[in-house]
Coordinates of C-alpha atoms and ligand atoms in Angstrom, one line a residue:
X1 CA -34.4 -56.8 93.3
X2 CA -36.7 -56.1 96.1
X3 CA -37.6 -52.4 97.0
X4 CA -39.8 -51.1 100.2
X5 CA -42.7 -49.0 99.8
X6 CA -44.0 -46.8 102.8
X7 CA -47.1 -44.8 102.7
X8 CA -46.8 -42.1 105.4
X9 CA -48.6 -40.3 108.2
X10 CA -49.4 -43.4 110.5
X11 CA -48.1 -43.1 114.3
X12 CA -47.0 -46.2 115.3
X13 CA -47.7 -48.0 118.3
X14 CA -46.9 -51.0 120.0
X15 CA -43.3 -52.7 121.0
X16 CA -40.6 -54.1 119.4
X17 CA -37.6 -56.2 121.1
X18 CA -34.1 -55.5 119.9
X19 CA -31.9 -58.4 118.3
X20 CA -28.2 -59.1 119.1
X21 CA -25.7 -56.6 117.8
X22 CA -24.2 -56.6 114.3
X23 CA -21.1 -55.0 115.2
X24 CA -20.6 -57.1 118.0
X25 CA -21.5 -60.6 116.4
X26 CA -19.0 -60.0 113.6
X27 CA -15.6 -59.5 115.7
X28 CA -17.2 -62.4 118.0
X29 CA -17.5 -64.9 115.2
X30 CA -13.9 -64.1 114.1
X31 CA -13.0 -64.6 117.8
X32 CA -13.8 -68.2 117.3
X33 CA -10.6 -68.5 115.0
X34 CA -8.9 -68.4 118.2
X35 CA -9.4 -71.2 119.7
X36 CA -9.6 -75.3 118.1
X37 CA -12.3 -76.3 120.9
X38 CA -15.9 -75.4 120.1
X39 CA -17.6 -71.9 120.7
X40 CA -21.1 -71.3 121.0
X41 CA -22.9 -68.0 120.1
X42 CA -26.5 -67.3 121.4
X43 CA -28.6 -64.0 120.4
X44 CA -26.7 -63.8 116.8
X45 CA -29.0 -61.7 114.6
X46 CA -30.0 -62.8 111.5
X47 CA -28.8 -60.8 108.8
X48 CA -26.9 -60.9 105.5
X49 CA -23.2 -59.5 107.1
X50 CA -23.6 -62.4 109.6
X51 CA -24.7 -64.9 106.9
X52 CA -21.5 -63.6 105.0
X53 CA -19.2 -63.9 108.2
X54 CA -20.3 -67.3 108.3
X55 CA -18.9 -68.2 104.8
X56 CA -15.9 -66.5 105.6
X57 CA -15.2 -69.0 108.5
X58 CA -16.1 -71.9 106.4
X59 CA -13.7 -70.3 104.1
X60 CA -11.0 -71.1 106.5
X61 CA -11.7 -73.9 107.5
X62 CA -13.9 -73.9 110.3
X63 CA -17.3 -76.1 111.2
X64 CA -20.3 -73.9 111.5
X65 CA -23.4 -75.5 112.6
X66 CA -26.7 -73.7 113.6
X67 CA -28.4 -74.7 116.7
X68 CA -31.5 -73.0 116.6
X69 CA -32.1 -69.3 115.0
X70 CA -29.9 -67.3 116.3
X71 CA -27.4 -69.8 118.4
X72 CA -24.3 -71.2 116.3
X73 CA -21.5 -73.6 117.2
X74 CA -18.3 -72.7 115.5
X75 CA -15.5 -75.2 115.8
X76 CA -12.0 -74.1 113.9
X77 CA -9.9 -77.5 114.5
X78 CA -7.7 -76.5 111.6
X79 CA -7.9 -73.1 109.7
X80 CA -5.9 -71.7 106.9
X81 CA -4.8 -67.7 107.2
X82 CA -5.8 -66.6 103.5
X83 CA -8.6 -64.3 103.2
X84 CA -9.3 -63.3 99.2
X85 CA -9.9 -60.3 98.2
X86 CA -13.6 -61.4 96.8
X87 CA -14.5 -61.9 100.2
X88 CA -12.9 -58.4 101.7
X89 CA -14.4 -56.7 98.9
X90 CA -18.3 -57.8 99.9
X91 CA -17.7 -57.0 103.2
X92 CA -15.2 -54.7 104.7
X93 CA -15.7 -55.9 108.0
X94 CA -14.3 -59.0 107.4
X95 CA -11.3 -57.2 108.2
X96 CA -11.5 -57.9 111.8
X97 CA -10.7 -61.6 110.4
X98 CA -6.8 -60.2 110.9
X99 CA -6.4 -60.3 114.5
X100 CA -8.2 -63.3 114.9
X101 CA -5.7 -65.0 112.3
X102 CA -2.4 -63.3 114.1
X103 CA -3.5 -64.6 117.1
X104 CA -4.3 -68.1 116.4
X105 CA -1.7 -68.7 113.2
X106 CA 1.2 -66.5 114.1
X107 CA 0.7 -65.5 110.2
X108 CA -2.2 -64.1 108.1
X109 CA -2.6 -63.0 104.7
X110 CA -5.9 -60.5 103.9
X111 CA -7.1 -58.1 100.9
X112 CA -6.3 -54.8 102.1
X113 CA -10.3 -53.2 102.2
X114 CA -11.4 -50.7 100.0
X115 CA -13.0 -47.2 101.3
X116 CA -16.9 -47.3 101.1
X117 CA -20.0 -44.6 100.6
X118 CA -19.2 -42.9 104.0
X119 CA -15.7 -42.3 103.2
X120 CA -12.5 -43.4 103.4
X121 CA -12.1 -46.6 105.9
X122 CA -8.3 -46.7 106.4
X123 CA -6.7 -49.8 108.4
X124 CA -3.1 -48.0 109.2
X125 CA -4.1 -48.2 113.0
X126 CA -4.3 -51.5 112.8
X127 CA -1.4 -52.0 111.1
X128 CA 0.7 -49.9 113.3
X129 CA -0.5 -51.8 116.3
X130 CA 0.8 -54.9 114.7
X131 CA 4.1 -53.2 113.6
X132 CA 4.5 -51.9 117.3
X133 CA 4.0 -55.9 118.9
X134 CA 6.7 -57.0 116.6
X135 CA 5.0 -58.5 113.7
X136 CA 6.3 -57.9 110.1
X137 CA 3.5 -56.1 108.1
X138 CA 3.8 -56.0 104.4
X139 CA 1.8 -54.7 101.7
X140 CA 1.6 -56.1 98.1
X141 CA -0.6 -56.3 95.4
X142 CA -3.7 -55.5 97.3
X143 CA -2.8 -58.0 100.5
X144 CA -1.7 -57.5 103.7
X145 CA 0.6 -60.4 105.0
X146 CA 1.6 -60.2 108.8
X147 CA 4.1 -62.5 110.2
X148 CA 3.8 -62.9 113.8
X149 CA 6.3 -65.4 114.8
X150 CA 8.4 -62.5 117.0
X151 CA 5.7 -60.4 118.3
X152 CA 5.8 -59.7 122.0
X153 CA 3.7 -57.5 124.7
X154 CA 4.4 -54.0 124.4
X155 CA 2.6 -50.4 124.7
X156 CA 0.7 -49.3 121.6
X157 CA -1.2 -45.8 121.4
X158 CA -4.8 -46.7 119.2
X159 CA -5.6 -43.6 118.6
X160 CA -6.0 -41.6 115.1
X161 CA -7.6 -38.2 113.8
X162 CA -10.9 -39.4 114.6
X163 CA -10.3 -40.8 118.0
X164 CA -10.1 -44.3 118.9
X165 CA -10.8 -47.4 116.0
X166 CA -13.6 -50.1 116.6
X167 CA -12.2 -52.6 114.3
X168 CA -8.6 -51.8 115.2
X169 CA -9.7 -52.5 118.6
X170 CA -11.0 -55.7 118.2
X171 CA -8.0 -57.0 115.9
X172 CA -5.4 -55.7 118.4
X173 CA -7.2 -57.4 121.1
X174 CA -7.5 -60.7 119.1
X175 CA -3.7 -60.5 118.1
X176 CA -2.7 -59.8 121.6
X177 CA -4.5 -62.9 123.9
X178 CA -2.4 -65.1 122.8
X179 CA 1.0 -63.1 122.1
X180 CA 3.8 -63.8 125.1
X181 CA 4.2 -60.7 127.5
X182 CA 1.9 -57.8 128.7
X183 CA 0.3 -55.5 126.0
X184 CA -1.1 -52.3 127.1
X185 CA -3.6 -50.5 124.6
X186 CA -3.8 -46.9 125.0
X187 CA -6.8 -45.3 123.5
X188 CA -8.7 -48.5 123.0
X189 CA -12.5 -48.1 121.7
X190 CA -14.9 -48.2 124.7
X191 CA -17.7 -49.1 122.8
X192 CA -20.1 -51.9 124.4
X193 CA -19.4 -53.9 121.5
X194 CA -15.6 -54.0 122.3
X195 CA -16.6 -54.5 125.8
X196 CA -19.0 -57.7 125.1
X197 CA -16.0 -58.9 123.0
X198 CA -13.7 -58.4 126.0
X199 CA -16.0 -60.7 127.8
X200 CA -16.1 -63.4 125.2
X201 CA -12.5 -63.0 125.2
X202 CA -11.9 -63.9 129.1
X203 CA -14.7 -66.5 128.8
X204 CA -12.1 -68.3 126.3
X205 CA -9.5 -68.0 129.1
X206 CA -7.6 -64.4 128.0
X207 CA -6.4 -62.2 130.4
X208 CA -7.7 -58.7 130.2
X209 CA -7.9 -55.9 132.5
X210 CA -9.3 -52.4 132.2
X211 CA -12.6 -53.6 130.3
X212 CA -14.6 -50.6 129.3
X213 CA -11.7 -48.3 130.0
X214 CA -9.8 -46.7 126.9
X215 CA -6.9 -48.4 128.3
X216 CA -6.8 -52.3 128.1
X217 CA -3.9 -54.6 129.1
X218 CA -3.4 -58.0 128.1
X219 CA -1.3 -60.5 129.2
X220 CA -1.1 -63.2 126.7
X221 CA -1.7 -66.9 127.3
X222 CA -0.8 -69.6 125.7
X223 CA -3.9 -71.5 124.5
X224 CA -7.7 -70.3 124.5
X225 CA -10.7 -72.4 125.0
X226 CA -14.2 -72.7 123.9
X227 CA -16.8 -70.3 125.4
X228 CA -20.5 -70.2 125.0
X229 CA -21.5 -66.3 125.1
X230 CA -24.9 -64.4 124.6
X231 CA -24.2 -61.4 122.5
X232 CA -25.2 -58.1 123.5
X233 CA -28.3 -56.5 122.3
X234 CA -28.1 -54.0 119.3
X235 CA -28.1 -50.4 120.8
X236 CA -28.3 -49.0 117.1
X237 CA -31.4 -51.1 116.3
X238 CA -32.8 -50.0 119.3
X239 CA -32.1 -46.2 118.7
X240 CA -33.7 -46.5 115.3
X241 CA -37.2 -48.0 116.7
X242 CA -37.0 -45.4 119.2
X243 CA -36.9 -42.5 116.1
X244 CA -39.7 -44.4 114.0
X245 CA -42.0 -44.1 117.2
X246 CA -40.8 -40.4 117.5
X247 CA -40.8 -39.5 113.9
X248 CA -44.4 -40.7 113.4
X249 CA -45.8 -38.8 116.7
X250 CA -46.4 -42.3 117.8
X251 CA -45.7 -44.2 121.4
X252 CA -43.0 -47.3 120.6
X253 CA -41.7 -49.2 123.6
X254 CA -38.1 -51.2 122.7
X255 CA -37.4 -54.0 124.6
X256 CA -33.9 -55.7 125.7
X257 CA -31.9 -52.8 124.5
X258 CA -29.4 -51.9 127.2
X259 CA -30.4 -48.3 128.6
X260 CA -27.1 -46.9 129.9
X261 CA -25.3 -48.0 126.2
X262 CA -28.0 -45.5 124.9
X263 CA -27.0 -42.6 127.1
X264 CA -26.0 -40.0 124.4
X265 CA -28.8 -40.3 122.2
X266 CA -31.6 -40.5 125.2
X267 CA -30.3 -37.4 126.5
X268 CA -30.8 -36.2 122.6
X269 CA -34.0 -37.5 122.1
X270 CA -34.9 -35.8 125.4
X271 CA -33.1 -32.4 124.8
X272 CA -35.5 -32.4 121.0
X273 CA -38.7 -32.6 123.0
X274 CA -39.4 -36.6 122.7
X275 CA -41.4 -37.5 125.6
X276 CA -38.7 -40.6 126.9
X277 CA -39.5 -42.8 129.5
X278 CA -37.2 -45.4 131.2
X279 CA -39.6 -48.0 132.4
X280 CA -36.8 -50.1 133.4
X281 CA -32.9 -50.6 132.8
X282 CA -33.9 -52.9 129.6
X283 CA -37.4 -51.2 128.3
X284 CA -37.3 -47.4 127.1
X285 CA -40.7 -45.9 126.1
X286 CA -41.1 -42.7 123.7
X287 CA -43.8 -40.8 122.7
X288 CA -43.4 -38.4 120.1
X289 CA -45.2 -35.0 119.2
X290 CA -43.4 -32.6 116.6
X291 CA -45.4 -29.7 117.6
X292 CA -43.7 -29.5 121.3
X293 CA -39.8 -30.0 119.5
X294 CA -37.0 -27.7 119.4
X295 CA -34.1 -27.8 117.1
X296 CA -30.7 -29.5 118.7
X297 CA -27.1 -29.5 117.8
X298 CA -25.6 -33.0 117.5
X299 CA -21.9 -34.1 117.3
X300 CA -21.1 -37.5 116.6
X301 CA -18.0 -39.3 118.9
X302 CA -16.8 -42.5 119.9
X303 CA -18.3 -44.1 122.6
X304 CA -20.1 -42.7 125.3
X305 CA -20.5 -39.7 122.8
X306 CA -23.7 -39.6 120.2
X307 CA -23.0 -42.6 118.1
X308 CA -22.2 -42.1 114.2
X309 CA -24.3 -45.0 113.4
X310 CA -27.8 -43.1 114.3
X311 CA -26.8 -39.9 112.9
X312 CA -28.5 -40.4 109.7
X313 CA -31.8 -41.6 111.4
X314 CA -31.6 -38.6 113.9
X315 CA -31.2 -36.0 110.6
X316 CA -34.6 -37.6 109.4
X317 CA -36.8 -36.8 112.5
X318 CA -34.8 -32.8 112.7
X319 CA -36.3 -32.3 109.0
X320 CA -39.4 -32.4 110.5
X321 CA -38.9 -29.8 113.6
X322 CA -39.6 -26.5 113.1
X323 CA -36.0 -24.2 113.3
X324 CA -32.4 -25.1 112.6
X325 CA -30.3 -28.2 114.0
X326 CA -26.7 -28.6 113.1
X327 CA -25.2 -32.2 112.9
X328 CA -21.5 -32.4 113.2
X329 CA -19.9 -35.9 111.9
X330 CA -16.6 -36.1 113.4
X331 CA -16.2 -39.9 112.7
X332 CA -17.1 -40.0 109.0
X333 CA -17.2 -36.3 107.9
X334 CA -18.6 -37.6 104.5
X335 CA -21.1 -39.3 105.8
X336 CA -24.2 -37.7 104.5
X337 CA -25.3 -39.8 101.6
X338 CA -28.6 -39.5 103.1
X339 CA -29.1 -35.9 102.5
X340 CA -29.5 -35.9 98.7
X341 CA -32.0 -38.2 99.1
X342 CA -34.2 -36.6 101.7
X343 CA -33.5 -33.2 100.1
X344 CA -35.9 -35.1 97.1
X345 CA -38.3 -35.8 99.8
X346 CA -38.2 -32.0 100.6
X347 CA -36.0 -32.0 103.6
X348 CA -34.1 -28.6 103.3
X349 CA -30.6 -29.6 104.6
X350 CA -27.1 -28.1 103.3
X351 CA -23.8 -29.4 104.1
X352 CA -20.8 -27.2 105.1
X353 CA -17.9 -29.4 105.7
X354 CA -18.6 -32.3 108.1
X355 CA -21.9 -30.2 109.4
X356 CA -25.4 -31.0 107.8
X357 CA -27.5 -27.4 108.7
X358 CA -31.1 -28.8 108.9
X359 CA -33.8 -26.2 108.3
X360 CA -36.3 -28.4 109.5
X361 CA -40.3 -27.9 110.1
X362 CA -41.3 -27.7 106.1
X363 CA -42.5 -30.9 106.1
X364 CA -41.8 -34.1 103.9
X365 CA -43.6 -35.7 100.7
X366 CA -42.9 -39.2 99.5
X367 CA -40.8 -39.9 96.6
X368 CA -38.5 -42.6 94.9
X369 CA -35.2 -42.7 97.0
X370 CA -31.9 -44.5 96.6
X371 CA -30.3 -46.0 99.9
X372 CA -26.5 -45.9 99.7
X373 CA -25.8 -47.5 102.8
X374 CA -27.3 -49.4 105.7
X375 CA -27.9 -46.5 108.2
X376 CA -29.0 -44.0 105.2
X377 CA -31.6 -47.1 104.0
X378 CA -33.0 -46.9 107.9
X379 CA -33.0 -42.8 108.0
X380 CA -34.9 -42.9 104.5
X381 CA -37.4 -45.6 105.8
X382 CA -38.0 -43.5 109.0
X383 CA -38.5 -40.3 106.2
X384 CA -41.2 -42.4 104.3
X385 CA -43.2 -43.4 107.7
X386 CA -43.5 -39.4 108.5
X387 CA -44.0 -38.1 104.7
X388 CA -47.0 -37.5 103.2
X389 CA -47.9 -40.0 100.4
X390 CA -46.0 -42.9 99.0
X391 CA -42.1 -43.6 99.2
X392 CA -40.0 -46.1 97.3
X393 CA -36.8 -47.1 98.5
X394 CA -34.3 -49.2 96.3
X395 CA -31.5 -50.9 97.2
X396 CA -32.9 -52.3 100.2
X397 CA -30.0 -54.9 100.4
X398 CA -28.5 -52.7 102.4
X399 CA -30.7 -52.4 105.0
X400 CA -30.7 -56.4 105.5
X401 CA -26.8 -56.2 106.2
X402 CA -27.9 -54.6 109.6
X403 CA -32.0 -54.8 110.8
X404 CA -33.4 -58.3 111.0
X405 CA -36.6 -57.9 109.3
X406 CA -36.9 -54.2 109.4
X407 CA -40.3 -53.7 107.2
X408 CA -42.1 -56.3 109.1
X409 CA -41.1 -55.3 112.5
X410 CA -42.7 -51.6 111.4
X411 CA -45.8 -53.1 109.9
X412 CA -46.3 -55.0 113.4
X413 CA -46.2 -51.2 115.1
X414 CA -48.6 -50.1 112.7
X415 CA -46.9 -48.9 109.4
X416 CA -48.1 -49.1 106.1
X417 CA -44.9 -50.3 104.2
X418 CA -44.2 -53.3 101.9
X419 CA -41.6 -55.4 100.6
X420 CA -41.9 -55.7 96.6
X421 CA -40.4 -56.8 93.7
X422 CA -38.7 -54.0 91.8
X423 CA -40.9 -54.4 88.7
X424 CA -44.0 -53.4 91.1
X425 CA -42.7 -50.1 91.0
X426 CA -44.0 -47.1 88.9
X427 CA -41.7 -47.5 85.6
X428 CA -40.9 -43.8 85.7
X429 CA -39.4 -44.6 89.4
X430 CA -37.0 -47.5 88.0
X431 CA -33.4 -47.7 88.4
X432 CA -32.6 -48.2 85.0
Ligands
EPU501 N1 -9.6 -44.8 111.6 C1 -8.4 -44.5 110.8 N2 -7.3 -45.5 110.9 C2 -7.8 -46.7 111.0 C3 -9.2 -47.2 111.5 C4 -9.8 -46.1 111.4 O1 -7.9 -43.2 110.2 O2 -6.9 -47.6 111.0 C5 -10.4 -43.7 111.3 C6 -11.8 -44.2 110.4 O3 -11.6 -43.7 108.8 C7 -13.1 -43.3 110.6 C8 -12.5 -43.4 112.5 O4 -11.2 -43.6 112.5 O5 -12.9 -42.0 110.5 C9 -13.2 -44.6 113.2 O6 -13.0 -45.5 112.6 P1 -13.2 -47.2 113.4 O7 -12.5 -48.3 113.1 O8 -13.7 -46.9 114.1 O9 -14.6 -47.7 112.4 P2 -14.9 -49.7 112.0 O10 -14.2 -50.2 113.3 O11 -14.1 -49.7 111.0 C10 -17.2 -49.6 113.2 C11 -18.6 -50.1 112.7 C12 -19.5 -48.7 112.3 C13 -19.2 -47.9 113.1 C14 -17.7 -47.0 113.5 C15 -17.7 -46.1 114.5 C16 -18.3 -52.5 112.6 C17 -18.6 -53.4 111.6 N3 -18.4 -51.3 112.1 O12 -16.4 -49.3 111.9 O13 -20.5 -49.6 111.9 O14 -19.9 -46.7 112.4 O15 -17.2 -48.5 114.1 O16 -18.7 -46.6 115.3 O17 -18.1 -52.6 113.9 C18 -22.6 -49.4 110.6 O18 -23.0 -50.4 111.7 O19 -23.0 -48.9 110.3 C19 -21.0 -49.4 110.4 C20 -20.6 -48.6 109.3

């Protein structure tokens, strides 16, 4: 196993270019199963989650060829409908195959995903939507079976307790583009990754109106064809690098992000007192000076609100800002696994229900910490960059699920960061 060692205290300086979005690439890879014709995807990030999704496509019978780094051709001439637990267990996002299999084969059998460390991850809204379409949905022995032979277009309300569902919307889109009749998906997710998935589906011949709005109208077509599509940039990766600049009191320029997709996040950075310059629609520069920063209140919400996937990383910054900041999680009320680890580094944070109360400004000191999930790993590395002394982050395989070469990119910006073997850690820091 590998670990990341960071020696904190160096202001980062320089530029970084963001990769394609993980959370768009995964459903798009699934969407290639909707046609027997080849689909080419460009700007696919080199992440363990993506490599795993490719393995799953092959399991279903698709031929997957790497054309060049970041570009893949997928041809799904004949596919089979069964996704075993072994695959779903390893990557929860493999549930986005459900809609593609239903769309293409009119049947699917997929293992029910469990929850994960950021909280319960139900799929009731996905299944309710399929049932509304007229699919027969059965749940037995840990598997969901869907028979869509009698499905036809209808009105479906997709909202739940926490607002819209991103993967649920992706699944219903993929299920309905080949379903006869007109389907109206109400309270659909408006995340940029969903918008980009719609664009890909339209390029394949799908008929979708209302793209980018919470009401999507899908007119089923008989067949989809192949396409060539470039995945949009990763807004969460962009936000994470901007925070790395801010937390180290450095100057970091991020290239390739779509600024308008980061509205709520950039607004909070500005409110906190970080100097944010949008140099052009795809280039953002931050300059951090913690002495000029002030506490803020953050509430995570569906897009265009503040993204839950940037909450942990922003929390790391708030631990260094004098005063009391409040962070309320409206998407995953338990997504605070990074908090006990930040506390090990000296952060003063209390959790009250879905809210973290951060008493910032007391400084952080390096410590051995444990990453619990993808965004928590990034948050702990950011904290390590700003802490005094050495921080060792363990279980960094979580990081590799969603950030390509994160440690190398940070090193190129001047961070003192290295990926080492677990054996190289001081003995008393080791997990076992
Ligand atoms: N929900 C339900 N019922 C459902 C589906 C969702 O109650 O049937 C609830 C969830 O429990 C949660 C909320 O609705 O409280 C939103 O969940 P959503 O379905 O939107 O999340 P997701 O599609 O499973 C995606 C991203 C997550 C990101 C969330 C929210 C992918 C592969 N994952 O998850 O990304 O946090 O949307 O934006 O797209 C990450 O990248 O670190 C990550 C966790």
